[in-house]
Amino acid sequence: MLPSLITAMSAAASFAAARVPADTVVYGPWHGAFSPWFLLFPLFWLLVIALFIFLARRSWRRNQHWAAGQGAEGVLRERYARGEVDETEFRQRLEVLRSGDRRQK
């Protein structure tokens, strides 16, 4: 049983090898020519990573800009817009905040 199985497998392998063209066996599937297609996969992933970095940095910058505007003046503007502070008090407090910024610089 085993010798007949080995013979059958050997015959099938030789038949499959006979059906493959000789140049494919010798040169591989690209027939010995340089194929630039393999560069597309790393290029694709590099572009995906670069896009991710670009979007992350952009959102970080927006958050920094937003956080800078949310300082004491931003809170004072919000309170004035809600009506918690009248105009004279708003201007007085704004002047105090801005004069305090000059002293620190």
Short mmCIF file of C-alpha atoms in Angstrom, two decimals:
data_model
loop_
_atom_site.label_atom_id
_atom_site.label_comp_id
_atom_site.label_asym_id
_atom_site.label_seq_id
_atom_site.Cartn_x
_atom_site.Cartn_y
_atom_site.Cartn_z
CA MET A 1 0.00 0.00 0.00
CA LEU A 2 2.72 2.48 0.98
CA PRO A 3 4.88 1.90 -2.13
CA SER A 4 1.89 2.43 -4.40
CA LEU A 5 1.00 5.65 -2.55
CA ILE A 6 4.56 6.92 -2.91
CA THR A 7 4.54 6.05 -6.59
CA ALA A 8 1.23 7.85 -7.10
CA MET A 9 2.47 10.95 -5.30
CA SER A 10 5.70 10.91 -7.29
CA ALA A 11 3.78 10.65 -10.55
CA ALA A 12 1.48 13.53 -9.52
CA ALA A 13 4.44 15.71 -8.57
CA SER A 14 6.26 15.04 -11.83
CA PHE A 15 3.05 15.73 -13.79
CA ALA A 16 2.58 19.06 -11.95
CA ALA A 17 6.21 19.99 -12.55
CA ALA A 18 5.87 19.17 -16.24
CA ARG A 19 2.94 21.59 -16.56
CA VAL A 20 4.94 24.57 -15.15
CA PRO A 21 6.76 26.49 -17.89
CA ALA A 22 10.53 26.15 -17.80
CA ASP A 23 11.20 29.89 -17.59
CA THR A 24 9.04 30.13 -14.46
CA VAL A 25 11.04 27.37 -12.84
CA VAL A 26 14.35 29.01 -13.74
CA TYR A 27 13.60 32.73 -13.27
CA GLY A 28 10.68 32.76 -10.85
CA PRO A 29 7.23 34.25 -11.39
CA TRP A 30 8.61 37.60 -12.65
CA HIS A 31 10.70 36.00 -15.37
CA GLY A 32 13.89 37.58 -14.10
CA ALA A 33 12.68 41.16 -14.59
CA PHE A 34 12.58 43.75 -11.83
CA SER A 35 9.04 44.49 -10.78
CA PRO A 36 8.37 47.78 -8.96
CA TRP A 37 4.95 46.61 -7.75
CA PHE A 38 6.35 45.39 -4.46
CA LEU A 39 7.15 49.05 -3.61
CA LEU A 40 3.45 49.94 -3.53
CA PHE A 41 2.73 48.12 -0.28
CA PRO A 42 5.35 49.92 1.86
CA LEU A 43 4.51 53.18 0.10
CA PHE A 44 0.85 52.73 0.98
CA TRP A 45 1.61 52.15 4.66
CA LEU A 46 4.02 55.07 4.76
CA LEU A 47 1.28 57.31 3.38
CA VAL A 48 -1.22 56.01 5.93
CA ILE A 49 1.22 56.65 8.80
CA ALA A 50 2.09 60.12 7.46
CA LEU A 51 -1.60 60.98 7.18
CA PHE A 52 -2.19 59.81 10.74
CA ILE A 53 0.71 61.94 12.02
CA PHE A 54 -0.49 64.97 10.05
CA LEU A 55 -4.04 64.70 11.42
CA ALA A 56 -2.81 64.12 14.98
CA ARG A 57 -0.54 67.18 14.90
CA ARG A 58 -3.28 69.29 13.36
CA SER A 59 -5.79 68.36 16.05
CA TRP A 60 -3.15 68.92 18.75
CA ARG A 61 -2.48 72.43 17.42
CA ARG A 62 -6.20 73.19 17.38
CA ASN A 63 -6.48 72.01 20.97
CA GLN A 64 -3.55 74.21 21.98
CA HIS A 65 -5.14 77.22 20.28
CA TRP A 66 -8.47 76.49 21.94
CA ALA A 67 -6.88 76.04 25.37
CA ALA A 68 -5.00 79.34 25.03
CA GLY A 69 -8.28 81.13 24.37
CA GLN A 70 -9.88 79.57 27.44
CA GLY A 71 -7.76 81.53 29.90
CA ALA A 72 -9.05 84.12 32.35
CA GLU A 73 -10.16 86.47 29.57
CA GLY A 74 -12.16 83.70 27.95
CA VAL A 75 -13.94 82.93 31.19
CA LEU A 76 -14.65 86.63 31.70
CA ARG A 77 -16.07 86.90 28.17
CA GLU A 78 -18.34 83.92 28.81
CA ARG A 79 -19.62 85.43 32.07
CA TYR A 80 -20.29 88.73 30.30
CA ALA A 81 -22.13 86.94 27.49
CA ARG A 82 -24.30 85.08 30.03
CA GLY A 83 -25.14 88.35 31.80
CA GLU A 84 -23.44 87.50 35.07
CA VAL A 85 -21.22 90.60 34.75
CA ASP A 86 -22.29 94.02 33.47
CA GLU A 87 -20.23 96.04 30.98
CA THR A 88 -18.44 98.28 33.47
CA GLU A 89 -17.39 95.36 35.65
CA PHE A 90 -16.32 93.44 32.53
CA ARG A 91 -14.10 96.30 31.36
CA GLN A 92 -12.61 96.80 34.83
CA ARG A 93 -11.77 93.13 35.24
CA LEU A 94 -10.43 92.92 31.68
CA GLU A 95 -8.16 95.88 32.38
CA VAL A 96 -6.90 94.24 35.57
CA LEU A 97 -6.23 90.97 33.73
CA ARG A 98 -4.34 92.69 30.92
CA SER A 99 -2.30 94.86 33.26
CA GLY A 100 -1.35 91.72 35.22
CA ASP A 101 -0.13 90.11 32.00
CA ARG A 102 2.20 93.05 31.33
CA ARG A 103 3.79 92.78 34.75
CA GLN A 104 4.58 89.10 34.29
CA LYS A 105 6.27 89.56 30.91
#
